[in-house]
Amino acid sequence: MTDSLDLTGAVCPIPLPHNEQIVLGHGSGGKMAADLIAKTFLPAFDNPALRAGDDGAVVEVPPGKLVLSTDSHVVSPLFFPGGDIGHLAVCGTVNDLAVMGATPLYLTAGFILEEGLPLDTLQRIVHSMRAAAEEAGVQIVSGDTKVVQRGKADGVYIATAGVGVLPPGRQLGGAQAQPGDVVLLSGPMGDHGIAVLAARGELGFETDIHSDCAPLNGLIARLLAACPDVHVLRDPTRGGVATTLNEIARQSGVGITLFEKNLPVRPAVAAVCEMLGFDPLYVANEGKVLVILPRQSADRALEALRASKEGREAVLIGEVTATPPGRVLMKTAIGSTRVVDMLAGELLPRIC
Ligand code: MG
């Protein structure tokens, strides 16, 4: 038994063709990478621009201004009730385009994969992206895959970029809120943040809270058709409704007053928040939109929002005032007024 070779930890120089896990070769740009594209990404995202296999996607765009947006997704865990990192990556970018008033058309996706990621996990994520893209009516026309060594990432990260077209004459933005406007919210706050937190198993008990993650471009298109006088749309993601409204108040140089009794929160989300000392006003949403528009259009806007499943629980939550510029206040349920500040620091890391 002398001279026996110890093969423990030896590296096979040629990766097997049917790896069940992501290996460094999948990011090589060579045959394994081509296989991964041909077997995983192309069948799911298939469209002429992607199929062409060139360095960039050539796409048709209707008349209007281009709107571009980009976002990175590092959510943990990768799967949670109501969504997963792929669904989130598509919806997040679609919604950032939609709240600009643009029609989202095309996305690109960059994948950072950790060596050892099960291939079927990637498949599930990719199929979820495809389903979200189909629901939103967008195409994923270009992509990239890189693989990093085990321990250098956490399964998968996805960076998406999107292109949309702003119809001629439409102009929405955070600087356009005006005194006399009202603030609408398309549904209850905090579902996404609390659903992801619960999925980490750190609460110590089960909840049935689902993320609200959804593409909102359909809802927003119907809203804008009914109410072309909308001044501001924004999705209250990280930092929640409170932080998003503070951004708008600063951009527009106006005050915003919230009515505490109108703020929508599901009882289960409120219960978790109370237990953990969170304020749902600061918890992230991934399928909600804030709408700021002239008061006389509020009823029409609420009707338009409530006609879609994503906006069924839309409510009026506040009003825009001339003073104090750049501040958000809240009229509390007991009749007092308090300042609602921006989120300081990070409430929940890696929720999107
Ligand atoms: Mg946004």
mmCIF file of C-alpha atoms and ligand atoms in Angstrom:
data_model
loop_
_atom_site.group_PDB
_atom_site.id
_atom_site.type_symbol
_atom_site.label_atom_id
_atom_site.label_comp_id
_atom_site.label_asym_id
_atom_site.label_seq_id
_atom_site.Cartn_x
_atom_site.Cartn_y
_atom_site.Cartn_z
ATOM 1 C CA MET A 1 0.000 0.000 0.000
ATOM 2 C CA THR A 2 2.833 2.354 -0.722
ATOM 3 C CA ASP A 3 2.790 5.151 -3.244
ATOM 4 C CA SER A 4 -1.019 5.260 -3.280
ATOM 5 C CA LEU A 5 -2.397 8.527 -4.615
ATOM 6 C CA ASP A 6 -4.584 10.561 -2.320
ATOM 7 C CA LEU A 7 -7.265 11.994 -4.571
ATOM 8 C CA THR A 8 -9.187 13.705 -1.788
ATOM 9 C CA GLY A 9 -9.866 17.244 -2.896
ATOM 10 C CA ALA A 10 -8.448 16.683 -6.371
ATOM 11 C CA VAL A 11 -9.981 18.882 -9.048
ATOM 12 C CA CYS A 12 -11.342 17.346 -12.199
ATOM 13 C CA PRO A 13 -9.796 19.401 -15.011
ATOM 14 C CA ILE A 14 -12.724 18.911 -17.389
ATOM 15 C CA PRO A 15 -16.076 19.607 -15.746
ATOM 16 C CA LEU A 16 -18.690 16.997 -16.498
ATOM 17 C CA PRO A 17 -21.334 18.119 -18.992
ATOM 18 C CA HIS A 18 -24.288 17.382 -16.694
ATOM 19 C CA ASN A 19 -23.367 19.234 -13.533
ATOM 20 C CA GLU A 20 -26.259 19.632 -11.194
ATOM 21 C CA GLN A 21 -24.629 22.716 -9.726
ATOM 22 C CA ILE A 22 -23.106 25.892 -11.017
ATOM 23 C CA VAL A 23 -19.356 25.517 -11.420
ATOM 24 C CA LEU A 24 -16.770 28.155 -12.306
ATOM 25 C CA GLY A 25 -16.817 26.918 -15.921
ATOM 26 C CA HIS A 26 -20.373 28.223 -16.323
ATOM 27 C CA GLY A 27 -18.970 31.740 -16.181
ATOM 28 C CA SER A 28 -16.106 31.023 -18.524
ATOM 29 C CA GLY A 29 -17.601 32.443 -21.676
ATOM 30 C CA GLY A 30 -16.775 29.078 -23.225
ATOM 31 C CA LYS A 31 -18.719 25.920 -23.950
ATOM 32 C CA MET A 32 -20.233 25.493 -20.483
ATOM 33 C CA ALA A 33 -21.419 29.095 -20.460
ATOM 34 C CA ALA A 34 -22.904 28.633 -23.926
ATOM 35 C CA ASP A 35 -24.652 25.474 -22.706
ATOM 36 C CA LEU A 36 -26.096 27.306 -19.719
ATOM 37 C CA ILE A 37 -27.429 30.040 -21.989
ATOM 38 C CA ALA A 38 -28.824 27.555 -24.506
ATOM 39 C CA LYS A 39 -30.479 25.329 -21.907
ATOM 40 C CA THR A 40 -31.549 27.759 -19.200
ATOM 41 C CA PHE A 41 -31.838 31.346 -20.371
ATOM 42 C CA LEU A 42 -32.736 31.157 -24.065
ATOM 43 C CA PRO A 43 -35.705 28.794 -23.748
ATOM 44 C CA ALA A 44 -37.190 30.897 -20.951
ATOM 45 C CA PHE A 45 -36.618 34.380 -22.337
ATOM 46 C CA ASP A 46 -36.722 33.542 -26.035
ATOM 47 C CA ASN A 47 -37.117 36.569 -28.306
ATOM 48 C CA PRO A 48 -35.489 37.643 -31.589
ATOM 49 C CA ALA A 49 -33.041 40.123 -30.011
ATOM 50 C CA LEU A 50 -31.741 37.567 -27.498
ATOM 51 C CA ARG A 51 -31.697 34.730 -30.026
ATOM 52 C CA ALA A 52 -29.480 36.788 -32.344
ATOM 53 C CA GLY A 53 -26.679 36.150 -29.849
ATOM 54 C CA ASP A 54 -24.919 39.445 -30.456
ATOM 55 C CA ASP A 55 -23.150 41.708 -27.968
ATOM 56 C CA GLY A 56 -26.143 43.990 -27.757
ATOM 57 C CA ALA A 57 -29.875 43.763 -28.369
ATOM 58 C CA VAL A 58 -31.343 45.655 -31.307
ATOM 59 C CA VAL A 59 -34.928 46.585 -30.534
ATOM 60 C CA GLU A 60 -37.759 48.657 -31.967
ATOM 61 C CA VAL A 61 -39.054 51.591 -29.941
ATOM 62 C CA PRO A 62 -42.210 53.655 -30.507
ATOM 63 C CA PRO A 63 -42.018 57.466 -30.636
ATOM 64 C CA GLY A 64 -41.355 59.246 -27.334
ATOM 65 C CA LYS A 65 -38.554 59.785 -24.869
ATOM 66 C CA LEU A 66 -36.586 56.802 -23.576
ATOM 67 C CA VAL A 67 -36.634 56.130 -19.832
ATOM 68 C CA LEU A 68 -33.854 53.962 -18.420
ATOM 69 C CA SER A 69 -33.600 52.453 -14.974
ATOM 70 C CA THR A 70 -31.335 49.964 -13.244
ATOM 71 C CA ASP A 71 -31.470 47.996 -10.022
ATOM 72 C CA SER A 72 -29.538 45.219 -8.252
ATOM 73 C CA HIS A 73 -31.184 42.449 -6.266
ATOM 74 C CA VAL A 74 -29.572 40.664 -3.338
ATOM 75 C CA VAL A 75 -32.629 39.475 -1.412
ATOM 76 C CA SER A 76 -32.169 36.757 1.191
ATOM 77 C CA PRO A 77 -33.651 34.172 1.158
ATOM 78 C CA LEU A 78 -33.927 33.676 -2.612
ATOM 79 C CA PHE A 79 -37.506 32.395 -2.272
ATOM 80 C CA PHE A 80 -40.167 33.832 0.031
ATOM 81 C CA PRO A 81 -43.969 33.709 0.212
ATOM 82 C CA GLY A 82 -45.323 35.722 -2.719
ATOM 83 C CA GLY A 83 -42.128 35.892 -4.744
ATOM 84 C CA ASP A 84 -38.446 35.189 -5.267
ATOM 85 C CA ILE A 85 -35.358 37.060 -6.408
ATOM 86 C CA GLY A 86 -36.213 36.600 -10.107
ATOM 87 C CA HIS A 87 -39.761 37.867 -9.781
ATOM 88 C CA LEU A 88 -38.500 40.791 -7.709
ATOM 89 C CA ALA A 89 -35.767 41.638 -10.227
ATOM 90 C CA VAL A 90 -38.261 41.934 -13.082
ATOM 91 C CA CYS A 91 -41.008 43.693 -11.095
ATOM 92 C CA GLY A 92 -38.599 46.167 -9.498
ATOM 93 C CA THR A 93 -37.323 47.481 -12.802
ATOM 94 C CA VAL A 94 -40.723 47.361 -14.519
ATOM 95 C CA ASN A 95 -42.180 49.405 -11.660
ATOM 96 C CA ASP A 96 -39.391 51.990 -11.681
ATOM 97 C CA LEU A 97 -40.119 52.599 -15.369
ATOM 98 C CA ALA A 98 -43.887 52.554 -14.878
ATOM 99 C CA VAL A 99 -43.863 55.154 -12.093
ATOM 100 C CA MET A 100 -42.062 57.496 -14.477
ATOM 101 C CA GLY A 101 -45.134 57.221 -16.700
ATOM 102 C CA ALA A 102 -43.203 55.119 -19.200
ATOM 103 C CA THR A 103 -44.388 51.969 -20.926
ATOM 104 C CA PRO A 104 -41.766 49.348 -19.954
ATOM 105 C CA LEU A 105 -40.548 47.474 -23.035
ATOM 106 C CA TYR A 106 -37.201 45.734 -22.601
ATOM 107 C CA LEU A 107 -35.051 44.493 -19.747
ATOM 108 C CA THR A 108 -31.516 43.211 -19.459
ATOM 109 C CA ALA A 109 -30.376 40.896 -16.674
ATOM 110 C CA GLY A 110 -26.921 40.299 -15.211
ATOM 111 C CA PHE A 111 -26.502 37.219 -13.007
ATOM 112 C CA ILE A 112 -23.769 36.806 -10.393
ATOM 113 C CA LEU A 113 -23.877 33.100 -9.524
ATOM 114 C CA GLU A 114 -22.111 31.430 -6.623
ATOM 115 C CA GLU A 115 -20.268 28.235 -7.386
ATOM 116 C CA GLY A 116 -22.372 25.378 -6.033
ATOM 117 C CA LEU A 117 -25.760 26.975 -6.729
ATOM 118 C CA PRO A 118 -28.062 24.091 -7.683
ATOM 119 C CA LEU A 119 -28.989 24.356 -11.358
ATOM 120 C CA ASP A 120 -32.622 23.673 -10.598
ATOM 121 C CA THR A 121 -32.653 26.676 -8.236
ATOM 122 C CA LEU A 122 -31.443 28.831 -11.115
ATOM 123 C CA GLN A 123 -34.080 27.267 -13.372
ATOM 124 C CA ARG A 124 -36.838 28.139 -10.912
ATOM 125 C CA ILE A 125 -35.608 31.724 -10.688
ATOM 126 C CA VAL A 126 -35.363 32.077 -14.461
ATOM 127 C CA HIS A 127 -38.869 30.695 -14.950
ATOM 128 C CA SER A 128 -40.172 33.107 -12.378
ATOM 129 C CA MET A 129 -38.509 35.966 -14.292
ATOM 130 C CA ARG A 130 -40.143 34.751 -17.472
ATOM 131 C CA ALA A 131 -43.578 34.647 -15.825
ATOM 132 C CA ALA A 132 -43.153 38.159 -14.409
ATOM 133 C CA ALA A 133 -41.920 39.467 -17.782
ATOM 134 C CA GLU A 134 -44.919 37.913 -19.515
ATOM 135 C CA GLU A 135 -47.295 39.413 -16.991
ATOM 136 C CA ALA A 136 -45.686 42.833 -17.450
ATOM 137 C CA GLY A 137 -45.506 42.498 -21.247
ATOM 138 C CA VAL A 138 -41.747 43.100 -21.421
ATOM 139 C CA GLN A 139 -38.933 41.159 -23.077
ATOM 140 C CA ILE A 140 -35.589 40.252 -21.530
ATOM 141 C CA VAL A 141 -33.351 40.964 -24.497
ATOM 142 C CA SER A 142 -29.807 40.810 -23.196
ATOM 143 C CA GLY A 143 -28.015 39.181 -20.311
ATOM 144 C CA ASP A 144 -24.752 38.219 -18.719
ATOM 145 C CA THR A 145 -23.612 35.479 -16.368
ATOM 146 C CA LYS A 146 -20.619 35.500 -14.067
ATOM 147 C CA VAL A 147 -19.668 32.838 -11.540
ATOM 148 C CA VAL A 148 -17.744 33.550 -8.349
ATOM 149 C CA GLN A 149 -16.129 31.009 -6.026
ATOM 150 C CA ARG A 150 -18.087 29.323 -3.292
ATOM 151 C CA GLY A 151 -18.476 31.686 -0.347
ATOM 152 C CA LYS A 152 -17.891 34.834 -2.423
ATOM 153 C CA ALA A 153 -21.618 35.444 -3.055
ATOM 154 C CA ASP A 154 -24.878 34.170 -1.605
ATOM 155 C CA GLY A 155 -26.425 31.897 -4.233
ATOM 156 C CA VAL A 156 -27.398 34.433 -6.846
ATOM 157 C CA TYR A 157 -27.539 38.188 -7.292
ATOM 158 C CA ILE A 158 -29.399 39.719 -10.225
ATOM 159 C CA ALA A 159 -28.891 43.170 -11.715
ATOM 160 C CA THR A 160 -31.590 44.296 -14.103
ATOM 161 C CA ALA A 161 -31.808 47.334 -16.333
ATOM 162 C CA GLY A 162 -34.869 48.412 -18.239
ATOM 163 C CA VAL A 163 -35.939 50.638 -21.085
ATOM 164 C CA GLY A 164 -39.344 52.185 -21.418
ATOM 165 C CA VAL A 165 -40.882 54.837 -23.607
ATOM 166 C CA LEU A 166 -42.584 57.936 -22.322
ATOM 167 C CA PRO A 167 -45.526 58.843 -24.545
ATOM 168 C CA PRO A 168 -45.175 62.337 -26.046
ATOM 169 C CA GLY A 169 -46.463 65.037 -23.711
ATOM 170 C CA ARG A 170 -46.312 62.972 -20.519
ATOM 171 C CA GLN A 171 -44.166 64.259 -17.673
ATOM 172 C CA LEU A 172 -44.238 62.854 -14.164
ATOM 173 C CA GLY A 173 -41.694 63.350 -11.426
ATOM 174 C CA GLY A 174 -41.045 63.770 -7.743
ATOM 175 C CA ALA A 175 -40.707 67.557 -8.120
ATOM 176 C CA GLN A 176 -44.285 68.034 -9.298
ATOM 177 C CA ALA A 177 -46.335 67.705 -6.123
ATOM 178 C CA GLN A 178 -48.368 70.875 -5.513
ATOM 179 C CA PRO A 179 -50.258 72.298 -2.539
ATOM 180 C CA GLY A 180 -53.883 71.185 -2.947
ATOM 181 C CA ASP A 181 -52.887 67.725 -4.198
ATOM 182 C CA VAL A 182 -53.800 64.567 -2.324
ATOM 183 C CA VAL A 183 -51.746 61.437 -1.678
ATOM 184 C CA LEU A 184 -53.168 58.010 -2.531
ATOM 185 C CA LEU A 185 -51.639 54.618 -1.738
ATOM 186 C CA SER A 186 -52.628 51.555 -3.773
ATOM 187 C CA GLY A 187 -52.861 49.166 -0.794
ATOM 188 C CA PRO A 188 -51.560 48.066 2.616
ATOM 189 C CA MET A 189 -48.009 48.825 3.722
ATOM 190 C CA GLY A 190 -45.138 46.554 4.679
ATOM 191 C CA ASP A 191 -46.187 43.182 3.231
ATOM 192 C CA HIS A 192 -42.933 42.630 1.344
ATOM 193 C CA GLY A 193 -40.488 43.498 4.101
ATOM 194 C CA ILE A 194 -42.286 41.427 6.704
ATOM 195 C CA ALA A 195 -42.800 38.458 4.334
ATOM 196 C CA VAL A 196 -39.047 38.321 3.606
ATOM 197 C CA LEU A 197 -38.178 38.700 7.261
ATOM 198 C CA ALA A 198 -40.567 35.864 8.165
ATOM 199 C CA ALA A 199 -39.081 33.674 5.400
ATOM 200 C CA ARG A 200 -35.695 33.922 7.121
ATOM 201 C CA GLY A 201 -37.220 32.013 10.007
ATOM 202 C CA GLU A 202 -36.058 34.628 12.476
ATOM 203 C CA LEU A 203 -39.454 35.507 13.876
ATOM 204 C CA GLY A 204 -39.761 32.299 15.861
ATOM 205 C CA PHE A 205 -43.314 31.731 14.649
ATOM 206 C CA GLU A 206 -45.174 31.196 11.375
ATOM 207 C CA THR A 207 -47.083 33.920 9.546
ATOM 208 C CA ASP A 208 -49.189 33.830 6.396
ATOM 209 C CA ILE A 209 -47.908 37.191 5.161
ATOM 210 C CA HIS A 210 -47.132 37.213 1.437
ATOM 211 C CA SER A 211 -44.963 39.716 -0.392
ATOM 212 C CA ASP A 212 -46.950 42.154 -2.526
ATOM 213 C CA CYS A 213 -44.284 41.906 -5.268
ATOM 214 C CA ALA A 214 -46.065 42.543 -8.596
ATOM 215 C CA PRO A 215 -45.615 44.404 -11.861
ATOM 216 C CA LEU A 216 -47.626 47.629 -11.618
ATOM 217 C CA ASN A 217 -47.433 48.859 -15.211
ATOM 218 C CA GLY A 218 -50.948 47.647 -16.043
ATOM 219 C CA LEU A 219 -52.427 49.310 -12.966
ATOM 220 C CA ILE A 220 -50.534 52.528 -13.685
ATOM 221 C CA ALA A 221 -51.548 52.571 -17.357
ATOM 222 C CA ARG A 222 -55.218 52.325 -16.355
ATOM 223 C CA LEU A 223 -54.744 55.035 -13.728
ATOM 224 C CA LEU A 224 -53.088 57.424 -16.188
ATOM 225 C CA ALA A 225 -55.773 56.755 -18.801
ATOM 226 C CA ALA A 226 -58.431 57.764 -16.254
ATOM 227 C CA CYS A 227 -56.406 60.605 -14.694
ATOM 228 C CA PRO A 228 -53.881 62.232 -17.041
ATOM 229 C CA ASP A 229 -53.435 64.990 -14.429
ATOM 230 C CA VAL A 230 -51.358 62.790 -12.053
ATOM 231 C CA HIS A 231 -48.359 64.792 -10.803
ATOM 232 C CA VAL A 232 -46.220 62.159 -9.051
ATOM 233 C CA LEU A 233 -46.062 58.360 -8.988
ATOM 234 C CA ARG A 234 -43.512 56.454 -6.947
ATOM 235 C CA ASP A 235 -43.156 52.925 -5.607
ATOM 236 C CA PRO A 236 -42.448 52.984 -1.861
ATOM 237 C CA THR A 237 -39.792 50.263 -1.770
ATOM 238 C CA ARG A 238 -36.796 50.463 0.590
ATOM 239 C CA GLY A 239 -37.469 52.946 3.367
ATOM 240 C CA GLY A 240 -41.211 52.508 2.900
ATOM 241 C CA VAL A 241 -43.958 55.085 2.451
ATOM 242 C CA ALA A 242 -42.432 57.488 4.977
ATOM 243 C CA THR A 243 -39.049 57.733 3.263
ATOM 244 C CA THR A 244 -40.526 57.917 -0.236
ATOM 245 C CA LEU A 245 -42.859 60.773 0.741
ATOM 246 C CA ASN A 246 -39.969 62.631 2.385
ATOM 247 C CA GLU A 247 -38.049 62.388 -0.902
ATOM 248 C CA ILE A 248 -41.026 63.799 -2.796
ATOM 249 C CA ALA A 249 -41.621 66.578 -0.236
ATOM 250 C CA ARG A 250 -37.978 67.653 -0.629
ATOM 251 C CA GLN A 251 -37.965 67.403 -4.427
ATOM 252 C CA SER A 252 -41.178 69.436 -4.702
ATOM 253 C CA GLY A 253 -40.470 71.861 -1.822
ATOM 254 C CA VAL A 254 -43.872 71.134 -0.287
ATOM 255 C CA GLY A 255 -45.252 69.734 2.954
ATOM 256 C CA ILE A 256 -47.115 66.426 3.069
ATOM 257 C CA THR A 257 -49.553 65.596 5.850
ATOM 258 C CA LEU A 258 -50.563 61.984 6.439
ATOM 259 C CA PHE A 259 -53.770 60.938 8.193
ATOM 260 C CA GLU A 260 -52.845 58.136 10.586
ATOM 261 C CA LYS A 261 -56.359 56.709 10.687
ATOM 262 C CA ASN A 262 -56.284 56.222 6.880
ATOM 263 C CA LEU A 263 -52.947 54.369 6.723
ATOM 264 C CA PRO A 264 -53.589 50.797 5.533
ATOM 265 C CA VAL A 265 -51.752 47.934 7.293
ATOM 266 C CA ARG A 266 -52.817 44.289 7.404
ATOM 267 C CA PRO A 267 -53.415 43.092 10.977
ATOM 268 C CA ALA A 268 -50.744 40.370 10.632
ATOM 269 C CA VAL A 269 -48.140 42.909 9.440
ATOM 270 C CA ALA A 270 -49.140 45.341 12.190
ATOM 271 C CA ALA A 271 -48.751 42.579 14.785
ATOM 272 C CA VAL A 272 -45.233 41.626 13.631
ATOM 273 C CA CYS A 273 -44.221 45.293 13.439
ATOM 274 C CA GLU A 274 -45.497 45.959 16.927
ATOM 275 C CA MET A 275 -43.616 42.970 18.293
ATOM 276 C CA LEU A 276 -40.342 43.985 16.629
ATOM 277 C CA GLY A 277 -40.701 47.712 17.211
ATOM 278 C CA PHE A 278 -41.002 48.528 13.491
ATOM 279 C CA ASP A 279 -43.220 51.229 12.069
ATOM 280 C CA PRO A 280 -44.974 49.888 8.920
ATOM 281 C CA LEU A 281 -44.501 53.352 7.387
ATOM 282 C CA TYR A 282 -40.808 52.424 6.975
ATOM 283 C CA VAL A 283 -41.179 48.817 5.833
ATOM 284 C CA ALA A 284 -40.576 48.040 2.141
ATOM 285 C CA ASN A 285 -43.276 47.362 -0.427
ATOM 286 C CA GLU A 286 -42.721 45.852 -3.873
ATOM 287 C CA GLY A 287 -46.209 46.081 -5.357
ATOM 288 C CA LYS A 288 -47.556 49.406 -4.182
ATOM 289 C CA VAL A 289 -47.625 52.841 -5.716
ATOM 290 C CA LEU A 290 -48.009 56.299 -4.211
ATOM 291 C CA VAL A 291 -50.089 58.642 -6.365
ATOM 292 C CA ILE A 292 -50.106 62.419 -5.951
ATOM 293 C CA LEU A 293 -52.665 64.359 -7.963
ATOM 294 C CA PRO A 294 -55.121 67.263 -7.707
ATOM 295 C CA ARG A 295 -57.819 66.729 -5.091
ATOM 296 C CA GLN A 296 -60.635 67.000 -7.643
ATOM 297 C CA SER A 297 -59.328 63.879 -9.404
ATOM 298 C CA ALA A 298 -58.983 61.760 -6.250
ATOM 299 C CA ASP A 299 -62.272 59.850 -6.569
ATOM 300 C CA ARG A 300 -61.674 59.031 -10.232
ATOM 301 C CA ALA A 301 -58.141 57.851 -9.429
ATOM 302 C CA LEU A 302 -59.291 55.666 -6.526
ATOM 303 C CA GLU A 303 -61.943 54.125 -8.748
ATOM 304 C CA ALA A 304 -59.349 53.391 -11.447
ATOM 305 C CA LEU A 305 -56.910 51.888 -8.935
ATOM 306 C CA ARG A 306 -59.551 49.744 -7.216
ATOM 307 C CA ALA A 307 -60.616 48.263 -10.565
ATOM 308 C CA SER A 308 -57.317 46.296 -10.698
ATOM 309 C CA LYS A 309 -56.403 43.504 -8.303
ATOM 310 C CA GLU A 310 -53.139 45.259 -7.361
ATOM 311 C CA GLY A 311 -55.045 48.405 -6.365
ATOM 312 C CA ARG A 312 -58.201 46.949 -4.853
ATOM 313 C CA GLU A 313 -57.361 48.347 -1.415
ATOM 314 C CA ALA A 314 -56.298 51.821 -2.580
ATOM 315 C CA VAL A 315 -56.982 54.653 -0.150
ATOM 316 C CA LEU A 316 -56.371 58.372 0.300
ATOM 317 C CA ILE A 317 -53.669 58.719 2.955
ATOM 318 C CA GLY A 318 -52.714 62.379 2.953
ATOM 319 C CA GLU A 319 -52.554 65.814 1.388
ATOM 320 C CA VAL A 320 -49.942 68.186 0.027
ATOM 321 C CA THR A 321 -49.527 71.588 1.672
ATOM 322 C CA ALA A 322 -47.396 74.659 1.030
ATOM 323 C CA THR A 323 -45.735 74.405 4.441
ATOM 324 C CA PRO A 324 -43.522 73.156 5.994
ATOM 325 C CA PRO A 325 -41.499 72.735 2.776
ATOM 326 C CA GLY A 326 -39.624 69.431 2.543
ATOM 327 C CA ARG A 327 -41.327 67.885 5.597
ATOM 328 C CA VAL A 328 -43.807 65.077 6.144
ATOM 329 C CA LEU A 329 -46.187 65.396 9.086
ATOM 330 C CA MET A 330 -48.818 63.076 10.469
ATOM 331 C CA LYS A 331 -52.157 63.896 12.025
ATOM 332 C CA THR A 332 -52.353 61.112 14.574
ATOM 333 C CA ALA A 333 -55.440 59.169 15.548
ATOM 334 C CA ILE A 334 -55.623 61.145 18.819
ATOM 335 C CA GLY A 335 -55.552 64.497 17.015
ATOM 336 C CA SER A 336 -51.943 65.574 17.540
ATOM 337 C CA THR A 337 -49.429 66.267 14.784
ATOM 338 C CA ARG A 338 -45.952 64.764 14.591
ATOM 339 C CA VAL A 339 -43.034 64.817 12.175
ATOM 340 C CA VAL A 340 -42.499 61.711 10.011
ATOM 341 C CA ASP A 341 -38.818 61.665 9.151
ATOM 342 C CA MET A 342 -36.849 59.702 6.592
ATOM 343 C CA LEU A 343 -35.563 56.293 7.562
ATOM 344 C CA ALA A 344 -32.171 56.643 9.234
ATOM 345 C CA GLY A 345 -29.928 53.715 8.332
ATOM 346 C CA GLU A 346 -31.153 50.283 7.329
ATOM 347 C CA LEU A 347 -34.268 48.790 8.905
ATOM 348 C CA LEU A 348 -34.064 45.385 7.237
ATOM 349 C CA PRO A 349 -30.992 44.521 5.174
ATOM 350 C CA ARG A 350 -31.239 42.446 1.994
ATOM 351 C CA ILE A 351 -34.951 42.572 1.471
ATOM 352 C CA CYS A 352 -34.672 43.427 -2.228
HETATM 353 MG MG MG B 1 -38.588 53.023 -7.243
#
